[in-house]
Coordinates of C-alpha atoms in Angstrom, one line a residue:
Chain A
M29 CA 0.0 0.0 0.0
T30 CA 1.6 3.2 -1.2
H31 CA -1.2 5.5 -0.5
S32 CA 0.8 8.4 0.9
L33 CA 3.3 8.6 -1.9
H34 CA 1.6 10.6 -4.6
R35 CA 0.4 13.7 -2.8
E36 CA 0.3 16.6 -5.2
G37 CA 0.6 20.3 -4.6
S38 CA 3.1 23.2 -4.3
L39 CA 6.4 22.4 -2.8
E40 CA 5.7 25.0 -0.1
S41 CA 2.5 23.2 0.8
L42 CA 4.1 19.7 0.7
E43 CA 7.0 20.8 2.9
R44 CA 4.6 21.4 5.8
E45 CA 3.1 18.0 5.7
Y46 CA 4.4 14.6 6.9
V47 CA 2.7 11.3 7.0
L48 CA 4.0 8.8 9.6
F49 CA 3.2 5.1 9.6
I50 CA 3.8 2.5 12.3
Y51 CA 3.9 -0.8 10.6
P52 CA 4.5 -4.3 12.1
A53 CA 5.8 -6.9 9.7
R54 CA 3.8 -10.1 9.3
G55 CA 6.0 -13.1 10.2
F56 CA 8.9 -10.9 11.5
N57 CA 7.6 -8.8 14.5
Y58 CA 3.8 -9.3 14.6
K59 CA 3.8 -11.3 17.7
G60 CA 3.9 -9.1 20.8
S61 CA 3.5 -6.0 18.6
A62 CA 0.1 -4.7 20.0
P63 CA 1.4 -3.3 23.3
K64 CA 4.4 -1.8 21.5
V65 CA 2.2 -0.1 19.0
R66 CA -0.1 1.2 21.7
R67 CA 2.9 2.7 23.5
M68 CA 4.1 4.3 20.2
V69 CA 0.6 5.8 19.7
E70 CA 0.8 7.3 23.2
L71 CA 4.0 9.0 22.1
L72 CA 2.5 10.2 18.9
Y73 CA -0.2 11.9 20.8
Q74 CA 2.4 13.9 22.7
A75 CA 3.8 15.2 19.4
G76 CA 0.4 16.4 18.2
P77 CA -0.7 14.7 14.9
V78 CA -3.5 16.4 12.9
N79 CA -5.1 13.1 12.0
M80 CA -4.6 9.5 13.0
I81 CA -6.2 6.1 12.6
P82 CA -5.2 2.7 13.9
T83 CA -6.4 -0.2 11.7
S84 CA -8.1 -1.6 14.8
L85 CA -10.5 1.3 14.8
R86 CA -11.0 3.0 11.4
R87 CA -12.4 6.3 12.7
N88 CA -10.4 9.5 12.2
M89 CA -9.7 12.1 14.9
Y90 CA -12.6 14.2 13.8
S91 CA -15.2 11.4 14.0
G92 CA -15.9 12.0 17.7
V93 CA -13.7 9.1 18.8
T94 CA -11.6 9.8 21.9
P95 CA -7.9 9.2 22.3
E96 CA -8.7 6.7 25.0
E97 CA -11.0 4.8 22.6
I98 CA -8.2 4.8 20.0
L99 CA -5.7 3.5 22.5
E100 CA -8.1 0.9 24.0
S101 CA -8.7 -0.5 20.5
I102 CA -5.1 -1.4 19.9
T103 CA -5.2 -5.0 21.2
V104 CA -4.9 -6.8 17.9
E105 CA -1.4 -8.1 16.9
G106 CA -0.3 -6.4 13.7
T107 CA -2.3 -3.2 14.2
R108 CA -0.9 -0.5 12.0
V109 CA -1.2 3.2 12.6
Y110 CA -1.4 6.0 10.1
S111 CA -0.9 9.6 11.1
V112 CA -0.3 13.1 9.7
F113 CA 1.7 16.0 11.0
N114 CA 1.5 19.5 9.6
D115 CA 4.6 20.8 11.2
R116 CA 8.2 19.8 10.8
E117 CA 9.0 20.3 14.5
K118 CA 6.0 18.1 15.6
L119 CA 7.2 15.3 13.3
K120 CA 10.7 15.7 14.8
K121 CA 9.3 15.5 18.3
A122 CA 7.4 12.3 17.4
L123 CA 10.6 10.8 15.9
I124 CA 12.7 11.7 19.0
L125 CA 10.2 10.0 21.2
L126 CA 9.9 6.9 19.0
K127 CA 13.6 6.6 18.6
K128 CA 14.1 6.7 22.4
A129 CA 11.4 4.1 22.9
D130 CA 13.1 1.8 20.4
E131 CA 10.2 -0.6 20.1
G132 CA 11.6 -2.2 16.9
I133 CA 8.5 -1.7 14.8
S134 CA 9.0 -0.2 11.3
I135 CA 8.3 3.5 10.9
M136 CA 7.8 5.2 7.6
V137 CA 7.7 8.9 6.9
S138 CA 6.2 10.4 3.7
G139 CA 7.3 13.9 2.9
V140 CA 9.6 16.1 0.9
T141 CA 12.7 13.9 0.6
D142 CA 15.2 16.7 1.4
R143 CA 13.3 17.7 4.5
V144 CA 13.1 14.1 5.7
R145 CA 16.8 13.7 5.1
E146 CA 17.5 16.8 7.1
I147 CA 15.4 15.7 10.0
A148 CA 16.9 12.2 10.0
A149 CA 20.4 13.7 10.1
E150 CA 19.5 16.1 12.9
L151 CA 18.2 13.1 15.0
G152 CA 21.0 10.7 14.1
I153 CA 18.6 8.3 12.3
E154 CA 19.8 6.3 9.4
P155 CA 17.0 5.7 7.0
H156 CA 16.9 2.2 5.3
M157 CA 14.9 2.6 2.1
V158 CA 13.2 5.2 -0.1
N159 CA 10.1 4.7 -2.2
L160 CA 10.1 7.2 -5.1
S161 CA 7.0 8.3 -7.0
L162 CA 7.7 8.2 -10.7
G163 CA 4.5 10.0 -11.5
I164 CA 1.1 9.2 -13.2
H165 CA 1.0 7.5 -16.6
G166 CA -1.6 6.4 -19.1
R167 CA -4.8 8.4 -19.9
T168 CA -3.9 11.4 -17.8
D169 CA -6.3 13.4 -19.9
R170 CA -9.1 11.6 -17.9
L171 CA -7.8 12.8 -14.5
A172 CA -9.5 15.5 -12.4
P173 CA -7.8 18.9 -12.8
A174 CA -4.5 19.4 -10.9
D175 CA -5.9 21.7 -8.3
I176 CA -8.6 19.1 -7.4
R177 CA -6.0 16.4 -7.2
E178 CA -4.2 18.4 -4.5
F179 CA -7.2 17.4 -2.3
T180 CA -7.9 13.9 -3.7
T181 CA -4.3 12.6 -3.6
M182 CA -4.3 13.1 0.2
C183 CA -6.3 9.9 0.1
G184 CA -4.2 7.5 -2.0
H185 CA -6.9 4.9 -2.1
G186 CA -9.0 7.3 -4.2
V187 CA -12.1 7.4 -2.1
V188 CA -12.1 11.2 -1.6
S189 CA -14.1 12.0 -4.8
P190 CA -13.2 14.9 -7.1
H191 CA -17.0 15.6 -7.3
L192 CA -17.1 15.9 -3.5
V193 CA -14.2 18.4 -3.6
K194 CA -16.0 20.4 -6.2
D195 CA -19.2 20.3 -4.2
M196 CA -17.3 21.5 -1.1
L197 CA -15.8 24.3 -3.1
R198 CA -19.3 25.3 -4.1
R199 CA -20.5 25.1 -0.5
V200 CA -17.6 27.1 0.8
K201 CA -18.1 29.7 -1.9
T202 CA -21.7 30.1 -1.2
G203 CA -21.2 30.3 2.6
K204 CA -23.0 27.0 3.4
V205 CA -20.0 25.6 5.2
S206 CA -16.7 26.9 6.6
E207 CA -13.4 25.8 5.1
W208 CA -12.7 23.8 8.3
D209 CA -16.0 22.1 8.4
G210 CA -15.8 21.3 4.7
S211 CA -12.4 19.8 5.2
V212 CA -13.6 17.6 8.0
L213 CA -16.3 16.4 5.7
L214 CA -13.7 15.7 3.0
A215 CA -11.6 13.8 5.4
E216 CA -14.4 11.4 6.4
P217 CA -14.3 9.0 3.4
C218 CA -10.5 8.4 3.9
T219 CA -10.4 5.4 6.2
C220 CA -6.7 5.6 6.6
G221 CA -6.8 8.9 8.5
I222 CA -4.0 10.5 6.4
Y223 CA -6.2 13.2 4.8
N224 CA -4.9 16.4 6.4
P225 CA -7.9 18.7 7.2
Y226 CA -5.6 21.6 8.0
R227 CA -4.0 21.5 4.6
S228 CA -7.4 20.9 3.0
S229 CA -8.8 24.0 4.8
E230 CA -5.9 26.1 3.4
L231 CA -6.6 24.7 -0.1
L232 CA -10.3 25.4 0.1
R233 CA -9.5 29.0 1.1
E234 CA -7.0 29.3 -1.8
K235 CA -9.1 27.6 -4.5
A236 CA -12.6 28.8 -3.8
P237 CA -12.2 32.2 -5.4
L238 CA -11.0 30.6 -8.6
Y239 CA -14.2 28.7 -9.1
T240 CA -17.5 30.0 -10.4
V241 CA -20.7 28.6 -8.9
D242 CA -23.6 27.6 -11.1
R243 CA -25.7 25.8 -8.5
W244 CA -26.6 27.6 -5.3
Chain Q
M29 CA -23.8 -0.7 -3.5
M30 CA -27.4 0.0 -4.1
I31 CA -30.0 2.6 -3.2
H32 CA -33.4 1.3 -2.1
A33 CA -35.8 3.3 -4.3
E34 CA -38.7 2.9 -1.8
K35 CA -36.7 4.8 0.8
C36 CA -34.8 7.3 -1.3
I37 CA -36.1 10.9 -1.0
G38 CA -34.1 12.1 -3.9
C39 CA -32.0 14.7 -1.9
G40 CA -28.9 13.9 -4.0
R41 CA -26.6 14.1 -1.0
C42 CA -24.9 10.8 -1.8
Q43 CA -24.1 11.7 -5.4
P44 CA -20.8 13.7 -5.0
Y45 CA -19.4 11.1 -2.6
C46 CA -19.0 8.5 -5.3
P47 CA -15.4 8.5 -6.6
T48 CA -16.5 7.2 -10.0
A49 CA -19.8 9.2 -10.4
A50 CA -21.9 6.0 -10.4
I51 CA -24.7 7.7 -8.6
S52 CA -27.1 9.9 -10.5
Y53 CA -30.8 10.8 -10.7
D54 CA -33.2 8.3 -12.2
G55 CA -36.3 10.4 -12.2
L56 CA -36.6 11.9 -8.8
K57 CA -34.5 9.2 -7.0
S58 CA -30.8 8.6 -6.8
K59 CA -29.7 5.3 -8.4
I60 CA -26.3 3.5 -8.6
D61 CA -25.1 2.3 -12.0
Q62 CA -24.1 -1.3 -11.1
D63 CA -21.6 -1.6 -14.0
I64 CA -19.7 1.5 -12.9
C65 CA -19.9 0.9 -9.1
Y66 CA -16.6 -0.2 -7.5
E67 CA -18.3 -1.4 -4.3
C68 CA -15.9 0.8 -2.4
S69 CA -18.8 1.6 0.1
T70 CA -17.8 5.3 0.4
C71 CA -21.4 6.3 -0.1
L72 CA -22.5 4.0 2.7
R73 CA -19.8 5.0 5.1
A74 CA -19.5 8.7 4.6
A75 CA -22.5 10.2 2.9
H76 CA -24.8 9.8 5.9
C77 CA -28.0 9.1 4.0
P78 CA -30.8 10.8 6.0
V79 CA -33.2 7.9 5.4
D80 CA -30.7 5.0 5.4
A81 CA -31.5 4.2 1.8
I82 CA -28.0 3.0 0.9
G83 CA -27.1 -0.6 1.3
E84 CA -24.9 -3.3 -0.1
S85 CA -25.7 -5.0 -3.4
P86 CA -27.1 -8.5 -2.9
N87 CA -24.3 -9.9 -5.0
V88 CA -21.4 -7.9 -3.6
Y89 CA -19.7 -11.0 -2.1
D90 CA -20.4 -13.3 -5.1
Y91 CA -17.3 -14.2 -7.1
P92 CA -16.0 -12.5 -9.2
R93 CA -17.8 -9.3 -8.4
A94 CA -16.5 -9.6 -4.8
L95 CA -13.1 -8.5 -6.2
R96 CA -14.5 -5.0 -6.5
R97 CA -15.1 -4.9 -2.8
Y98 CA -11.8 -6.4 -1.7
F99 CA -9.7 -4.1 -3.9
S100 CA -11.8 -0.9 -3.8
D101 CA -12.8 -0.6 -0.1
P102 CA -9.7 0.3 1.9
S103 CA -11.3 -1.1 5.0
A104 CA -12.1 -4.5 3.5
T105 CA -9.8 -7.4 4.5
H106 CA -8.7 -9.1 1.3
V107 CA -9.5 -12.9 1.2
A108 CA -6.3 -13.7 -0.6
T109 CA -3.9 -12.0 1.9
G110 CA -5.9 -11.7 5.1
I111 CA -4.9 -8.1 5.4
Q112 CA -6.5 -4.8 4.6
G113 CA -5.0 -2.9 1.6
R114 CA -4.4 -3.5 -2.0
G115 CA -0.7 -4.3 -1.8
T116 CA 1.7 -5.7 0.7
E117 CA 4.0 -4.2 3.3
E118 CA 6.5 -3.6 0.5
S119 CA 9.0 -0.9 1.4
K120 CA 7.3 -0.1 4.7
T121 CA 8.7 -3.0 6.6
N122 CA 11.8 -3.8 4.6
D123 CA 14.1 -2.9 7.5
A124 CA 12.6 -5.9 9.4
T125 CA 12.0 -8.2 6.5
G126 CA 14.9 -7.6 4.1
R127 CA 12.7 -8.7 1.3
C128 CA 14.2 -6.2 -1.2
G129 CA 18.0 -6.6 -1.1
P130 CA 20.6 -3.9 -1.7
N131 CA 21.1 -4.8 -5.3
Q132 CA 17.4 -5.0 -6.1
V133 CA 14.8 -2.4 -6.9
G134 CA 11.1 -2.9 -6.1
I135 CA 8.6 -1.6 -8.6
A136 CA 5.0 -1.0 -7.9
V137 CA 2.4 -0.1 -10.5
E138 CA -0.5 1.5 -8.7
I139 CA -3.4 0.7 -11.0
G140 CA -6.3 3.1 -11.4
R141 CA -4.7 5.7 -9.1
P142 CA -5.5 8.5 -8.6
T143 CA -9.3 7.9 -8.3
L144 CA -10.0 6.6 -11.8
G145 CA -9.9 2.8 -11.3
M146 CA -9.3 0.3 -14.0
S147 CA -10.9 -2.7 -15.7
L148 CA -9.3 -6.1 -15.3
L149 CA -8.8 -6.2 -19.1
D150 CA -6.5 -3.2 -18.8
I151 CA -4.7 -4.7 -15.8
Q152 CA -4.1 -7.8 -17.9
K153 CA -2.4 -5.6 -20.5
I154 CA 0.1 -4.6 -17.8
T155 CA 0.7 -8.1 -16.4
R156 CA 1.2 -9.5 -19.9
A157 CA 3.7 -6.7 -20.7
I158 CA 5.6 -7.4 -17.5
A159 CA 5.7 -11.1 -18.3
R160 CA 6.9 -10.4 -21.9
A161 CA 9.7 -8.3 -20.4
G162 CA 10.8 -11.5 -18.6
V163 CA 9.5 -10.8 -15.1
H164 CA 7.4 -13.8 -14.2
K165 CA 7.3 -13.3 -10.5
I166 CA 4.6 -10.9 -9.2
E167 CA 5.1 -10.5 -5.4
P168 CA 3.4 -13.6 -4.0
H169 CA 2.0 -11.8 -1.0
N170 CA 0.2 -9.3 -3.2
P171 CA -3.5 -10.0 -3.9
I172 CA -2.9 -9.5 -7.6
H173 CA -0.8 -12.7 -7.5
S174 CA -3.8 -14.8 -6.8
M175 CA -5.5 -13.5 -9.9
I176 CA -2.8 -14.6 -12.3
A177 CA -3.8 -17.7 -14.3
D178 CA -0.5 -18.1 -16.1
E179 CA 2.7 -16.5 -14.7
A180 CA 4.5 -17.2 -18.0
T181 CA 2.1 -15.1 -20.0
G182 CA 0.7 -12.8 -17.4
D183 CA -2.8 -13.8 -18.2
L184 CA -5.4 -13.3 -15.5
K185 CA -8.2 -15.7 -14.7
P186 CA -10.7 -15.3 -17.6
E187 CA -13.8 -15.2 -15.4
M188 CA -12.5 -12.0 -13.8
L189 CA -12.0 -9.9 -16.9
G190 CA -15.4 -8.2 -16.8
E191 CA -14.7 -6.6 -13.4
R192 CA -13.3 -3.2 -12.5
L193 CA -11.2 -2.1 -9.4
L194 CA -10.8 1.3 -7.9
S195 CA -7.2 0.5 -7.0
A196 CA -4.8 -2.4 -7.0
I197 CA -1.0 -2.7 -7.0
I198 CA 1.2 -4.9 -9.2
E199 CA 4.5 -5.4 -7.2
I200 CA 7.6 -6.8 -8.7
Q201 CA 11.3 -6.9 -7.8
V202 CA 14.1 -6.7 -10.3
E203 CA 17.9 -6.5 -10.1
R204 CA 19.2 -3.0 -10.5
D205 CA 20.5 -3.7 -14.0
Q206 CA 17.0 -4.7 -15.1
L207 CA 15.4 -1.5 -14.0
R208 CA 15.7 0.3 -17.3
S209 CA 14.1 -2.4 -19.4
I210 CA 11.1 -2.8 -17.0
L211 CA 10.6 1.0 -16.9
R212 CA 10.6 1.0 -20.7
T213 CA 8.0 -1.7 -20.7
I214 CA 5.8 0.2 -18.3
K215 CA 6.1 3.3 -20.4
E216 CA 5.1 1.4 -23.5
V217 CA 2.1 -0.3 -21.9
A218 CA 0.8 3.1 -20.6
K219 CA -0.1 3.9 -24.2
E220 CA -2.4 0.9 -24.3
V221 CA -4.5 1.3 -21.2
D222 CA -7.7 3.3 -21.0
S223 CA -7.0 4.6 -17.5
V224 CA -4.0 5.7 -15.4
F225 CA -1.5 4.2 -13.0
C226 CA 1.2 5.6 -10.7
V227 CA 4.7 4.1 -10.8
D228 CA 6.9 3.7 -7.7
A229 CA 10.5 2.5 -7.4
F230 CA 11.9 1.6 -4.0
T231 CA 15.5 0.9 -3.1
V232 CA 17.7 0.5 -0.2
V233 CA 19.6 3.8 0.5
G234 CA 23.1 4.6 1.6
P235 CA 24.2 6.6 4.6
G236 CA 22.5 9.9 4.9
L237 CA 19.5 8.8 2.8
A238 CA 21.7 8.7 -0.3
I239 CA 19.7 7.3 -3.2
P240 CA 21.9 5.0 -5.3
E241 CA 23.0 6.9 -8.4
E242 CA 22.7 3.8 -10.5
V243 CA 19.0 3.7 -9.8
L244 CA 18.5 7.4 -10.5
E245 CA 20.4 7.2 -13.7
S246 CA 18.2 4.3 -14.9
I247 CA 15.1 6.3 -14.1
R248 CA 16.4 9.4 -15.9
A249 CA 17.6 7.3 -18.9
E250 CA 14.0 6.1 -19.5
G251 CA 12.5 9.5 -19.4
F252 CA 11.0 9.2 -16.0
T253 CA 11.3 11.8 -13.2
W254 CA 10.7 11.4 -9.5
R255 CA 8.6 13.7 -7.4
P256 CA 10.2 15.8 -4.6
N257 CA 8.2 13.9 -2.0
A258 CA 8.8 10.3 -1.2
K259 CA 8.2 7.7 1.4
V260 CA 11.1 6.8 3.6
N261 CA 11.6 3.8 5.8
M262 CA 13.3 5.2 8.8
G263 CA 15.3 2.0 9.6
M264 CA 13.9 1.6 13.1
G265 CA 12.3 -1.9 12.6
R266 CA 13.8 -5.2 13.4
A267 CA 12.7 -8.9 13.4
W268 CA 12.3 -11.0 16.5
E269 CA 10.0 -13.8 15.4

């Protein structure tokens, strides 16, 4: 699953956003992983993610679920955790805490490679592998416009619909919903919890003036 | 998915939630086009129908239509792998598993992404092209592997070919010196499919997140570029089982 790899947008916008995964490996460190993952999530909370979902409870941070419910759900071996940070220093804090805890579970960070390289160097972490996005190929003429993809590619599984983004732009533009509330609604279909409502809110504010509205 | 016409009040709230625009008005009620629907269940999970008119299609778990659900709904556990998700742990746990060695490159073809989906007939064009290029081993832990009828030709099981998936991932591993030829193959087959796919290349890095120049040179040589953002395995995992 490479669903955080192809996020589109300006470099400035991408530089502020980091996706962090906690990922036990089946057959290698699954057994005994649940309490370790739970402790790692407790550490993530200290760093302040803007969204997070464990696979044991696929409800994002804006669904009304409490941190206690999220932690209590992590009882299943192999539970994975997906989270997003919208600040370099918060990601750094998370990595400092996770490095110190040294639970032995794989951690992935998606973000601008140069920034991740800097952070790793500052913390004395030696990354093991990089997964590069070599772009979109085939009938790219059938894709939603690039500015809509800045929203939809925050959900790599493709369940944040371009039509919903356009509908939300219309609702924001006509004052029916705020940028934040619209972004929380856009985040809901993404069951991995890596849709960043803060970035989405900025994008709605930025894009709404560019769209004309034909349905009030 | 389906909308129970006797319950639907025609508010249209569900329509923009469908990633593939399968929901539209049929008279005064919303209706889901069963040919287009990927069974991703986004409408059921997120649209919050005010009268609970959205439900699962009666045949959603019948083979081969069930493939739509297993590949398109990110929260569905795939029968072939026992895990959620369209691919495998690939680069995410390589620090613990060592599946991809230092002289190898992992390639992932993310079918139908972003948001368009793809027919199995188009997916077969890609699996056949990869087989013709001499790569006959699609990652065995990936659910696509269970759909292959003949590894030598890349043919998929014929009964599946009428189905469509919102996303799936073809994962292979090649030696570094094979990277150029497989990228060339992928570029060629992109001209034949009626949808889109994303391409990923993952490789073990050197100290300081140094990406091997041999890998970058192969990517450049075949006319590909890489995005400034990437996914990095931080090297903090280890095996104990």
